[in-house]
PDB file of C-alpha atoms and ligand atoms in Angstrom:
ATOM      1  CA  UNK D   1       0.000   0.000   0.000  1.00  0.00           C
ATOM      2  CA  UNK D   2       1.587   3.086  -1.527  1.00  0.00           C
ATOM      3  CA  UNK D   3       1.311   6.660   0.084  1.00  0.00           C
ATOM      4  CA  UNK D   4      -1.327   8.950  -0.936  1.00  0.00           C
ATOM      5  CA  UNK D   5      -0.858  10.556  -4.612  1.00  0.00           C
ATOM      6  CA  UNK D   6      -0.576  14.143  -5.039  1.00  0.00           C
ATOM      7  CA  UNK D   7      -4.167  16.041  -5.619  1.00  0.00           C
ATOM      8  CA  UNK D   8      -6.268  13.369  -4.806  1.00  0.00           C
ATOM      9  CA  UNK D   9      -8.900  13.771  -2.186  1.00  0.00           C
ATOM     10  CA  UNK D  10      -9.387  10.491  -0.884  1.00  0.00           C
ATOM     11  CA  UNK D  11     -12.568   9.402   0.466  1.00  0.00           C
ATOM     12  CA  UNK D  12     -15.042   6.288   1.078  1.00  0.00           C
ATOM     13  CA  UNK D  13     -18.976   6.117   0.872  1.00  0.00           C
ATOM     14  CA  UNK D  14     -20.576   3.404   2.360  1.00  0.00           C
ATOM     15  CA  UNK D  15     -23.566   2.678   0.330  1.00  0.00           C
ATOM     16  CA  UNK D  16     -26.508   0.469   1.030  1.00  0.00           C
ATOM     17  CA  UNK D  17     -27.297  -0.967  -2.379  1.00  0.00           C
ATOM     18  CA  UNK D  18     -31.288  -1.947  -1.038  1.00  0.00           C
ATOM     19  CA  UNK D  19     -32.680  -5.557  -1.478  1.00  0.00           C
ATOM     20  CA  UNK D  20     -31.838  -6.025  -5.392  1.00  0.00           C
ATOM     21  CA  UNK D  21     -34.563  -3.818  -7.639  1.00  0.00           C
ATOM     22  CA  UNK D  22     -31.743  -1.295  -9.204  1.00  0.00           C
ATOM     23  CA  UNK D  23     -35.037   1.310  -8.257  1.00  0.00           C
ATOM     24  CA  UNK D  24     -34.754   0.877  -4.537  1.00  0.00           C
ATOM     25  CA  UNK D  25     -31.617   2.576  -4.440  1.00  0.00           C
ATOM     26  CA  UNK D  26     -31.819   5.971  -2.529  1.00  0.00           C
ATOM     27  CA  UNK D  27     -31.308   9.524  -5.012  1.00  0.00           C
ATOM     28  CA  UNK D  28     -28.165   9.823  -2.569  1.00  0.00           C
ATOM     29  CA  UNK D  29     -26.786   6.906  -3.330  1.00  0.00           C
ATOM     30  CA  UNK D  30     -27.022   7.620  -7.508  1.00  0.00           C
ATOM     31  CA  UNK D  31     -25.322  10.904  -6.514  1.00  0.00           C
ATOM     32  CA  UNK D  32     -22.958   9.337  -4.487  1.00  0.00           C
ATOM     33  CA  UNK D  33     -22.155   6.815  -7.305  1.00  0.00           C
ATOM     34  CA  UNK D  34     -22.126   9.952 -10.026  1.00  0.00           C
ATOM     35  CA  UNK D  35     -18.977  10.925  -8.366  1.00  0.00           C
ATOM     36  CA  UNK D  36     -17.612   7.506  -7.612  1.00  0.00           C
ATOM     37  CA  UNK D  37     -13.884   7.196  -9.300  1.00  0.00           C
ATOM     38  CA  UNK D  38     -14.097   3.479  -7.888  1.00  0.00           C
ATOM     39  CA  UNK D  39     -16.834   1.033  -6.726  1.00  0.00           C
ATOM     40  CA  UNK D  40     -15.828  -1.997  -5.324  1.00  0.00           C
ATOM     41  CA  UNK D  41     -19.471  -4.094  -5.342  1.00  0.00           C
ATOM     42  CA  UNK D  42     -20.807  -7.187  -3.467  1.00  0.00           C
ATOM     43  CA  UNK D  43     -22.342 -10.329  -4.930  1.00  0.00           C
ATOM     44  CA  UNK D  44     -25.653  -8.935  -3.684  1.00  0.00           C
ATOM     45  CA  UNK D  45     -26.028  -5.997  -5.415  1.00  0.00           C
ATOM     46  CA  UNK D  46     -27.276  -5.099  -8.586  1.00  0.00           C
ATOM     47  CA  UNK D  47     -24.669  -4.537 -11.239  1.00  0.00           C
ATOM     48  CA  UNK D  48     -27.069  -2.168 -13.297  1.00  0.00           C
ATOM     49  CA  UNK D  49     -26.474  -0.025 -10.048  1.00  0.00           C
ATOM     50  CA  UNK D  50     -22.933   0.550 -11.759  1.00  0.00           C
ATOM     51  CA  UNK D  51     -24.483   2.445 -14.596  1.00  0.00           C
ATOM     52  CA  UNK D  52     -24.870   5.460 -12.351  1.00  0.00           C
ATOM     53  CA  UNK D  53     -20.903   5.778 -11.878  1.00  0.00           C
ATOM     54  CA  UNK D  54     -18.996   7.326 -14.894  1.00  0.00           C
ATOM     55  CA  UNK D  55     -17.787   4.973 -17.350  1.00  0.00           C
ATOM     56  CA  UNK D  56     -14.279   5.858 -16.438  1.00  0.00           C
ATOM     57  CA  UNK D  57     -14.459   4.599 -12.634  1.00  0.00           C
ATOM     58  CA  UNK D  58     -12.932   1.153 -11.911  1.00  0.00           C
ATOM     59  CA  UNK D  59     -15.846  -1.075 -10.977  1.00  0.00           C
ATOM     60  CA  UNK D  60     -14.258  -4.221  -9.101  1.00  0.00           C
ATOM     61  CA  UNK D  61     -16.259  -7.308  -7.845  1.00  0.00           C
ATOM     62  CA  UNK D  62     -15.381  -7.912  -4.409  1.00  0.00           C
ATOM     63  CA  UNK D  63     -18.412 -10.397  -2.915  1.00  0.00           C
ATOM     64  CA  UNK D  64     -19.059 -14.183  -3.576  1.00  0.00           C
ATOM     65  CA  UNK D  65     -20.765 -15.756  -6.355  1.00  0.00           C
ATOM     66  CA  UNK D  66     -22.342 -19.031  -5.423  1.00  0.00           C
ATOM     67  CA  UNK D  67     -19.946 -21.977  -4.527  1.00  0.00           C
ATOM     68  CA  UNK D  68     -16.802 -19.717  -5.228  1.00  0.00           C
ATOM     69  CA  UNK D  69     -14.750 -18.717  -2.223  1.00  0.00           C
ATOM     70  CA  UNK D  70     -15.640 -15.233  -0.862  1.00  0.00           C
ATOM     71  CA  UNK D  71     -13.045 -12.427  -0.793  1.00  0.00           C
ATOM     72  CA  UNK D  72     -11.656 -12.211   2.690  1.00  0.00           C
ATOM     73  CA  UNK D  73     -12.842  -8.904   4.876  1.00  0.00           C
ATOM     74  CA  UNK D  74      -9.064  -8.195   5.281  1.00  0.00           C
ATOM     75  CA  UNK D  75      -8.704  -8.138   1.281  1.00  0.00           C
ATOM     76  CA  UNK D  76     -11.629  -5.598   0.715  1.00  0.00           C
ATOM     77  CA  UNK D  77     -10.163  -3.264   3.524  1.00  0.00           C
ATOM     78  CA  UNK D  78      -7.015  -3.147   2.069  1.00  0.00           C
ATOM     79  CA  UNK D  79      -8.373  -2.661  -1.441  1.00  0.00           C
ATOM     80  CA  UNK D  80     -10.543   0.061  -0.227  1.00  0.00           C
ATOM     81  CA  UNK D  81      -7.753   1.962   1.246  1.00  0.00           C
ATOM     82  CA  UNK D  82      -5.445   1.379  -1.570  1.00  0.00           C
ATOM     83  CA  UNK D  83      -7.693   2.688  -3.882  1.00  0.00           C
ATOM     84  CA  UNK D  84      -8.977   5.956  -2.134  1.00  0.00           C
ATOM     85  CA  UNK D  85      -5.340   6.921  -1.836  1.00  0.00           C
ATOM     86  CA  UNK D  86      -5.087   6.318  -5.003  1.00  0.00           C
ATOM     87  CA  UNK D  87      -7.781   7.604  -7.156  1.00  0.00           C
ATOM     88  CA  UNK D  88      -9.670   9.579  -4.838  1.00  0.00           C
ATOM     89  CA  UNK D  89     -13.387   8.678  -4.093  1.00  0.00           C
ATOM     90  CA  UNK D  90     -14.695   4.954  -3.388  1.00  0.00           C
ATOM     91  CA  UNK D  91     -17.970   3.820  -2.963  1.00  0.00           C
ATOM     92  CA  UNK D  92     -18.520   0.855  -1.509  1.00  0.00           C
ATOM     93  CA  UNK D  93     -22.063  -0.336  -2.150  1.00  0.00           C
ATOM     94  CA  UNK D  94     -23.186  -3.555  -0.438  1.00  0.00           C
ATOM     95  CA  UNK D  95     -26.318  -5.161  -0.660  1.00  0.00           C
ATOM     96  CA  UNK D  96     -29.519  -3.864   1.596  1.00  0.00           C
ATOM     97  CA  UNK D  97     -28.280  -1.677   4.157  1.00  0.00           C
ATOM     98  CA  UNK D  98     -24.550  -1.467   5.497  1.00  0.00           C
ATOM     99  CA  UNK D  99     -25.144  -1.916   8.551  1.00  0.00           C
ATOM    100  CA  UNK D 100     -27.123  -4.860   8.943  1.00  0.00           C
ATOM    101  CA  UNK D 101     -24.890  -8.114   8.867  1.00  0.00           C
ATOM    102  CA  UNK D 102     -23.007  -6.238   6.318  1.00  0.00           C
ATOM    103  CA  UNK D 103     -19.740  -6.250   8.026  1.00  0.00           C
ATOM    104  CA  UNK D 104     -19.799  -1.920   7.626  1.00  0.00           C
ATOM    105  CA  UNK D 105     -18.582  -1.192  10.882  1.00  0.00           C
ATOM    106  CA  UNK D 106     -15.476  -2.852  10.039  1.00  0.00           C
ATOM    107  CA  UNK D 107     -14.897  -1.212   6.876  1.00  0.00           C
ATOM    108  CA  UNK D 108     -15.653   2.042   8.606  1.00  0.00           C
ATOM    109  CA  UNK D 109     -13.388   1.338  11.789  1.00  0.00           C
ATOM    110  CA  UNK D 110     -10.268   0.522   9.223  1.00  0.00           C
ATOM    111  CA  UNK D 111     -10.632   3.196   7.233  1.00  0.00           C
ATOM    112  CA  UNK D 112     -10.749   5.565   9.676  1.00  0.00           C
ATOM    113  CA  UNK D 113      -7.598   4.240  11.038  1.00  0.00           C
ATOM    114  CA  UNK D 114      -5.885   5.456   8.236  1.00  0.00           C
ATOM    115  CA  UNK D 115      -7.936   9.094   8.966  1.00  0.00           C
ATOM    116  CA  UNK D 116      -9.575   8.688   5.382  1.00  0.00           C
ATOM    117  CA  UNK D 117     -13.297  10.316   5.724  1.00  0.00           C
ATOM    118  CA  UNK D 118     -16.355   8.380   5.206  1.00  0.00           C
ATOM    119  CA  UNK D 119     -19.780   8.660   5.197  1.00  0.00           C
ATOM    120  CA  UNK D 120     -22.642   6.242   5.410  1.00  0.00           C
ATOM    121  CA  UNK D 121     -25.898   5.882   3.588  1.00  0.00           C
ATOM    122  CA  UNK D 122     -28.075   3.939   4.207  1.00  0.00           C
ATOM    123  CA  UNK D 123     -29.726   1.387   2.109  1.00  0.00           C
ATOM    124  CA  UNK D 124     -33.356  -0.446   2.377  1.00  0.00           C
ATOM    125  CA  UNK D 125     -32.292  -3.507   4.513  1.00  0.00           C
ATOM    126  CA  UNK D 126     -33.857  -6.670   2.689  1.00  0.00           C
ATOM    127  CA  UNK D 127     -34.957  -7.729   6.416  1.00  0.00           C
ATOM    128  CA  UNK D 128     -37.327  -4.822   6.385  1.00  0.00           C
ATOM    129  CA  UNK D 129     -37.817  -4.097   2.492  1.00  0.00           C
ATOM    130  CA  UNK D 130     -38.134  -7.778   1.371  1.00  0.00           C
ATOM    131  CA  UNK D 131     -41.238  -8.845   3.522  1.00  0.00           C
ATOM    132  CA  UNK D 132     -42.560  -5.041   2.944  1.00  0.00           C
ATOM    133  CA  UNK D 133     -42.590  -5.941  -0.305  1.00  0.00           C
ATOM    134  CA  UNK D 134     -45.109  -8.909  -0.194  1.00  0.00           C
ATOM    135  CA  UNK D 135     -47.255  -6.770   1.742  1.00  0.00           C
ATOM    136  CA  UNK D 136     -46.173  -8.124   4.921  1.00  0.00           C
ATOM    137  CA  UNK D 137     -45.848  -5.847   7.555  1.00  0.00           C
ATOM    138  CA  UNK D 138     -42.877  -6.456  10.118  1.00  0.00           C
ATOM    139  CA  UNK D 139     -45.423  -4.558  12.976  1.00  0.00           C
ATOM    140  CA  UNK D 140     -48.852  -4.136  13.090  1.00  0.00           C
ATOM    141  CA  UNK D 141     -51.073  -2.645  15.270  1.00  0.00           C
ATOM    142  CA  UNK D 142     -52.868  -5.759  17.835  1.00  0.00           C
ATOM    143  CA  UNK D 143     -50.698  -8.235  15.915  1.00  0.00           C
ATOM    144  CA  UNK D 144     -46.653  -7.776  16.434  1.00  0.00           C
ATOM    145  CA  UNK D 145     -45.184  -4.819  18.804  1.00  0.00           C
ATOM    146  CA  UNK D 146     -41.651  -5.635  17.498  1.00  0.00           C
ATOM    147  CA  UNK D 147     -39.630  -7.163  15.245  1.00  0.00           C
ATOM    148  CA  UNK D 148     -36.080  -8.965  15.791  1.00  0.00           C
ATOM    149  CA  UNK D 149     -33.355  -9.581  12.717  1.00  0.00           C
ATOM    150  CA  UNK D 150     -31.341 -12.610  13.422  1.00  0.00           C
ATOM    151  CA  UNK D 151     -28.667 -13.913  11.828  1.00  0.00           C
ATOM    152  CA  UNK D 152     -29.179 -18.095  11.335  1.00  0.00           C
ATOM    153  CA  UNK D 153     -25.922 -18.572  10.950  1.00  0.00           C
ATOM    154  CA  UNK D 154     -23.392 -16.684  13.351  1.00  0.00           C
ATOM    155  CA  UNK D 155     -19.562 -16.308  12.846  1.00  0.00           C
ATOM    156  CA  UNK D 156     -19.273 -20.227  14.761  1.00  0.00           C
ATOM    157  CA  UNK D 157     -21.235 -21.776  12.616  1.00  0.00           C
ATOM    158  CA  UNK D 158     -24.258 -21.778  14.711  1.00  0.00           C
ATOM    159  CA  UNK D 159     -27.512 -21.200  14.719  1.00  0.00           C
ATOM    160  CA  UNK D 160     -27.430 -17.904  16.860  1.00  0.00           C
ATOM    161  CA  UNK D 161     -28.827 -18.390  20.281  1.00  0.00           C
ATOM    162  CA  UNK D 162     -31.344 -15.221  20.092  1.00  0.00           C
ATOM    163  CA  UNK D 163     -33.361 -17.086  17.966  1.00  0.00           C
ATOM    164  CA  UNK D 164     -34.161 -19.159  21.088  1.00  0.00           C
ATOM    165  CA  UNK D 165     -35.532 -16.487  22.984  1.00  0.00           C
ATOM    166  CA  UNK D 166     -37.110 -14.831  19.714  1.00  0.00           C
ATOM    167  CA  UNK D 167     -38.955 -17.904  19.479  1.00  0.00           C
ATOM    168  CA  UNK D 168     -40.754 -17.814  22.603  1.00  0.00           C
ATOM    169  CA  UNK D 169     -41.744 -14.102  21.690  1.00  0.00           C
ATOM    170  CA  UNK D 170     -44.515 -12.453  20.348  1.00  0.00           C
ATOM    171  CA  UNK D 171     -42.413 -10.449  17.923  1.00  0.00           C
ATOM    172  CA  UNK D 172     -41.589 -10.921  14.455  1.00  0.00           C
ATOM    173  CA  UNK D 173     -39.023 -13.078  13.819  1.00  0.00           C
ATOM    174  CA  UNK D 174     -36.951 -12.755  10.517  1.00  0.00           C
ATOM    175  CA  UNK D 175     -33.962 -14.591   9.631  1.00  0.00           C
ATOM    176  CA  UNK D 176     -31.184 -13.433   7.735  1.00  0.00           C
ATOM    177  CA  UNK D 177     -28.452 -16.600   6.503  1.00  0.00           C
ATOM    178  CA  UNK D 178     -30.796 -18.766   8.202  1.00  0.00           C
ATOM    179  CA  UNK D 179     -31.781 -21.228   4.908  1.00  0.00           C
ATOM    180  CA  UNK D 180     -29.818 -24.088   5.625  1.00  0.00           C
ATOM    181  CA  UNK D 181     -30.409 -23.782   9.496  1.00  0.00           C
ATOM    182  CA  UNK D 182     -33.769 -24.308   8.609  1.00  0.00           C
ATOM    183  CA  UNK D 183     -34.749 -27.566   9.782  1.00  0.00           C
ATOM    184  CA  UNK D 184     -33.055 -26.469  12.749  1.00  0.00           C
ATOM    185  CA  UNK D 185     -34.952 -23.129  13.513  1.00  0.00           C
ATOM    186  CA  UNK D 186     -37.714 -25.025  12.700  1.00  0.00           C
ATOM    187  CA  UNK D 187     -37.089 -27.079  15.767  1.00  0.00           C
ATOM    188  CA  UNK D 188     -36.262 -24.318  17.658  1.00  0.00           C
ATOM    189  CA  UNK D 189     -40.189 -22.347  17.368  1.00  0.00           C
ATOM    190  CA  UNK D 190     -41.594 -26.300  17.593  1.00  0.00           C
ATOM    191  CA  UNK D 191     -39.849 -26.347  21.179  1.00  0.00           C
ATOM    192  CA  UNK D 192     -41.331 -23.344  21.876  1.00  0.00           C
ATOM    193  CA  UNK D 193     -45.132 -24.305  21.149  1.00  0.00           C
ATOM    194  CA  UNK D 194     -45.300 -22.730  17.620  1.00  0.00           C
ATOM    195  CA  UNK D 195     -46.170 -25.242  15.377  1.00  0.00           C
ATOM    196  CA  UNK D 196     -48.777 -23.581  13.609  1.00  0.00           C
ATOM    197  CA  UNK D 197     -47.317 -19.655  13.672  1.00  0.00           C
ATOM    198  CA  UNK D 198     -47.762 -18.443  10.146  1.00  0.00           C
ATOM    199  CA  UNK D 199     -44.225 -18.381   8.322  1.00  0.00           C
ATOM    200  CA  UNK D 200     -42.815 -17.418   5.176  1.00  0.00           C
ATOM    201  CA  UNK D 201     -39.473 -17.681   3.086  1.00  0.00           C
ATOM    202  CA  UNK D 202     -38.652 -15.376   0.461  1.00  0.00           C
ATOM    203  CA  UNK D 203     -35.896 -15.672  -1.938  1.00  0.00           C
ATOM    204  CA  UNK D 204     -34.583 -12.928  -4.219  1.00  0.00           C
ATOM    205  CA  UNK D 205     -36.489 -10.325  -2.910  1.00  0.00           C
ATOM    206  CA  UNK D 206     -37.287  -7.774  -5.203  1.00  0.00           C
ATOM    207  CA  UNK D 207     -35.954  -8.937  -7.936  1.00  0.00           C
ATOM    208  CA  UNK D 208     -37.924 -10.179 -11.228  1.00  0.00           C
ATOM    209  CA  UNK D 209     -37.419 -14.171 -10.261  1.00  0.00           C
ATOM    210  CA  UNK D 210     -38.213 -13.519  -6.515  1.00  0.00           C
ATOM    211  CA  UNK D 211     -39.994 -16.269  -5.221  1.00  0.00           C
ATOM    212  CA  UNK D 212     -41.670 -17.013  -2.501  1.00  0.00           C
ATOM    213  CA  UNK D 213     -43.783 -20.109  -0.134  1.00  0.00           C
ATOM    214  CA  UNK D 214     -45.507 -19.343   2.596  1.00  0.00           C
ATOM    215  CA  UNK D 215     -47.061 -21.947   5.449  1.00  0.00           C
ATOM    216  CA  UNK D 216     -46.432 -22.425   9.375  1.00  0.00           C
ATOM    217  CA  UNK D 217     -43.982 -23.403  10.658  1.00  0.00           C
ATOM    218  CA  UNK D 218     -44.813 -27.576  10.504  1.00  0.00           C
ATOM    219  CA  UNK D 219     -44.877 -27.433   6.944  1.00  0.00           C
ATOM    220  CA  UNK D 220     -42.361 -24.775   5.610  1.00  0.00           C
ATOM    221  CA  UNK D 221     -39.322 -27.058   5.359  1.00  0.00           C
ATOM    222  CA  UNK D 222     -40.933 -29.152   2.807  1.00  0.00           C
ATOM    223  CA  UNK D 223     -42.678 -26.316   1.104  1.00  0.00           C
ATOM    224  CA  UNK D 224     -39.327 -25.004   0.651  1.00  0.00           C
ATOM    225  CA  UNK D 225     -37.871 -28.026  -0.554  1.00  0.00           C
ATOM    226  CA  UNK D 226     -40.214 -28.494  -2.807  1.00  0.00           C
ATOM    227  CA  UNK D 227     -40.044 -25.574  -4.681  1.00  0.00           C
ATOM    228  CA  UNK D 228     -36.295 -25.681  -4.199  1.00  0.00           C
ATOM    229  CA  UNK D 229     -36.206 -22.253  -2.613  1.00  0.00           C
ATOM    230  CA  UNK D 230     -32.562 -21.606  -2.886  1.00  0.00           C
ATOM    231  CA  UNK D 231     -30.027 -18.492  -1.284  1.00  0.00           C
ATOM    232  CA  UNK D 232     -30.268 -15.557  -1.072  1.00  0.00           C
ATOM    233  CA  UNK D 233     -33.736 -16.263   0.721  1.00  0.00           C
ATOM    234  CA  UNK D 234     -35.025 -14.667   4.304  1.00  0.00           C
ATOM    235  CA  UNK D 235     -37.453 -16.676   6.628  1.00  0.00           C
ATOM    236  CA  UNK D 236     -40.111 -14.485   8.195  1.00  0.00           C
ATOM    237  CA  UNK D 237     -42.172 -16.337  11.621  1.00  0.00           C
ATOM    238  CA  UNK D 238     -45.047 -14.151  12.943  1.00  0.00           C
ATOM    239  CA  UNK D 239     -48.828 -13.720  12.845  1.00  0.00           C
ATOM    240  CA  UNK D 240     -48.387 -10.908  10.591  1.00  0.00           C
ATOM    241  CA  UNK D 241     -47.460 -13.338   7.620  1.00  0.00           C
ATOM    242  CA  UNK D 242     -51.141 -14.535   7.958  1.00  0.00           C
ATOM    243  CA  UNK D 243     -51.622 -11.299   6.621  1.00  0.00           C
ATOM    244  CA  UNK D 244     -50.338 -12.148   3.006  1.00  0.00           C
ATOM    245  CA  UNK D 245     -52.925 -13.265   0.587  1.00  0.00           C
ATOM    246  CA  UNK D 246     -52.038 -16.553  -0.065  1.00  0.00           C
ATOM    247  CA  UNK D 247     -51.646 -17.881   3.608  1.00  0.00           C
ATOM    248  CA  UNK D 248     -55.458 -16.567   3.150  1.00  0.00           C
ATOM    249  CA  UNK D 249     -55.940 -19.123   0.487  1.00  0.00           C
ATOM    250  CA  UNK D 250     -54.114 -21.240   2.954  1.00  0.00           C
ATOM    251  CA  UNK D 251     -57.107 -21.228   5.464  1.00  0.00           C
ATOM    252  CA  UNK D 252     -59.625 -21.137   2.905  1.00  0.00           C
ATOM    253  CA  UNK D 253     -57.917 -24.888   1.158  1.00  0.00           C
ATOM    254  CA  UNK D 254     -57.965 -26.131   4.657  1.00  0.00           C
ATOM    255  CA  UNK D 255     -61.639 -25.314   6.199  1.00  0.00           C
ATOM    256  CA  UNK D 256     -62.860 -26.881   2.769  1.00  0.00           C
ATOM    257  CA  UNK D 257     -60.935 -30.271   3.263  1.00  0.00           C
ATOM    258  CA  UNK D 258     -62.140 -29.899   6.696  1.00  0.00           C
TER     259      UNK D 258
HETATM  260  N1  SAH O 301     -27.016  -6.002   4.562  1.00  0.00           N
HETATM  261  C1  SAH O 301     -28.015  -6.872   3.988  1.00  0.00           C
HETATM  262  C2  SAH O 301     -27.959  -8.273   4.568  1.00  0.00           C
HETATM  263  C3  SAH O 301     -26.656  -8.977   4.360  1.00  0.00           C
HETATM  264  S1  SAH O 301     -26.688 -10.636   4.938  1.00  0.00           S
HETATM  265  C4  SAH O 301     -29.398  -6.231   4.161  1.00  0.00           C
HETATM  266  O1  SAH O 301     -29.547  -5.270   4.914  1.00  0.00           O
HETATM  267  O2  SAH O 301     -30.313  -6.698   3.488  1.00  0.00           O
HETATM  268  C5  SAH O 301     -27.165 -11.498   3.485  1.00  0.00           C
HETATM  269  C6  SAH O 301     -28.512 -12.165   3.705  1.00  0.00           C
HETATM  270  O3  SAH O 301     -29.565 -11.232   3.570  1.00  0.00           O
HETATM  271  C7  SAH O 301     -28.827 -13.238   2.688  1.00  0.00           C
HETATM  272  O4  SAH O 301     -28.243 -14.463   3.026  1.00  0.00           O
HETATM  273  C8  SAH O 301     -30.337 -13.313   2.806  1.00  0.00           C
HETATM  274  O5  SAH O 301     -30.734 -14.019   3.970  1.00  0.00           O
HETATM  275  C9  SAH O 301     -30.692 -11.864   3.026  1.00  0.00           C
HETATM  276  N2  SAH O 301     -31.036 -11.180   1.764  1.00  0.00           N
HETATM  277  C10 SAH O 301     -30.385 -10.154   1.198  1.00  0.00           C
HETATM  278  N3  SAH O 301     -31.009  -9.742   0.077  1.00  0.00           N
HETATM  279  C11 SAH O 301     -32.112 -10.531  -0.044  1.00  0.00           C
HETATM  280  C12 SAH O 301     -33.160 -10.609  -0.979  1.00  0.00           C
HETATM  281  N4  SAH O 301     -33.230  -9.771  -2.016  1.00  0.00           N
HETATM  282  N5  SAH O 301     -34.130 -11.536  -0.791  1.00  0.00           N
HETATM  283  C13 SAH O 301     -34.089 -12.374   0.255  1.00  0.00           C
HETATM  284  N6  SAH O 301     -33.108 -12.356   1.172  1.00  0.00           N
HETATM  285  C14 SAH O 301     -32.139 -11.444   1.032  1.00  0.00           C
END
């Protein structure tokens, strides 16, 4: 890592790309990427986002396509430092908002150790945006007072333990990495009594092949395997998915079978 270069002004945006639709991205975010002279992008964000940046900035793939091995965190820092220093503004856009389970802090903290300003902006995090989207409200008044974002799969490995707890809540529960931990998380709200609590999983939220199943909590690991719901995908447990139209099918199939 060189020193700076003469006349540049170094400096880092962290943007928050939203859930995938290249429209959910904030107007300060386009005018953050006008003025980008690099963008160093994630695998979840859209690469028609990259339109907005002039066709001279270098556009560089940092995330993890499916199967191939990620980019370690150290890597990106680096990169990110290297190339403020050296060509003046970076964004870094990541996928939903920065902050959540997007590793930002860290790129934040390491920049700043090398006194390089940055600013944040937020994105649409796909843990709100995503079930927003299918008309599923995370709160709603006499059904859900709160809503908890878990990861499913913590830095260990493990299914993280707030999900126990969230489980024997009222609140909204929605899962982030949580896919593969399903049969496990599924355990985890049977334990707690919830057999039957409306839940849904989403995949690709936002996008045009988003898809989506929706049951309770008994059934949604075969539902999901049957229509091979695949990553990226978010699980959503609460009584507010019994607010989406086709869990309202749901009932309807059942009290005429019963
Ligand atoms: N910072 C991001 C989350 C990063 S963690 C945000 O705020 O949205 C990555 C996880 O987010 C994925 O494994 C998946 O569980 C979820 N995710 C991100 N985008 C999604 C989308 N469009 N549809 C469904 N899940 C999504």
């Amino acid at each position: 890592m060189g020193e700076q270069r003469l006349n540049v002004e170094s400096r880092i945006t962290l943007l928050g790309a939203g859930p995938g639709d290249p429209d959910l991205l904030t107007l300060k975010g386009v005018k953050a990427l006008q003025t980008a002279d690099v963008v160093l992008y994630d695998a979840l964000t859209n690469e028609t986002l990259l339109e907005h940046a002039p066709e001279a900035a270098i556009k560089v793939y940092v995330g993890k396509r499916s199967g191939e091995h990620s980019y370690p965190q150290d890597t990106i820092n680096k990169l990110m430092i290297d190339y403020a220093l050296n060509y003046g503004h970076v964004v870094r856009l990541k996928g939903g908002d920065p902050f959540v389970f997007g590793r930002g802090y860290e790129e934040l903290d390491y920049a700043a150790s090398y006194s390089i300003p940055v600013s944040v902006i937020p994105g649409i995090s796909s843990s709100i945006g995503v079930p927003g989207l299918q008309q599923i409200p995370v709160t709603h008044r006499g059904m859900s007072e709160s809503f908890w974002v878990i990861t499913g799969t913590t830095t260990s490995g493990e299914v993280s333990a707030d999900i126990y707890q969230a489980a024997q809540s009222n609140a909204t529960v929605v899962v982030l990495m949580g896919l593969k931990k399903l049969p496990k998380i599924v355990e985890i709200f049977k334990a707690a009594g919830k057999h039957h609590l409306p839940t849904a999983v989403v995949q690709n939220g936002s996008a045009e092949d988003e898809r989506l199943v929706v049951g309770v909590v008994e059934t949604i690991e075969s539902l999901a395997q049957q229509e091979n719901i695949k990553a990226p995908a978010l699980l959503i447990f609460g009584e507010v998915v019994s607010l989406h139209p086709s869990f309202k099918n749901l009932i309807k199939q059942y009290a005429s079978i019963a």
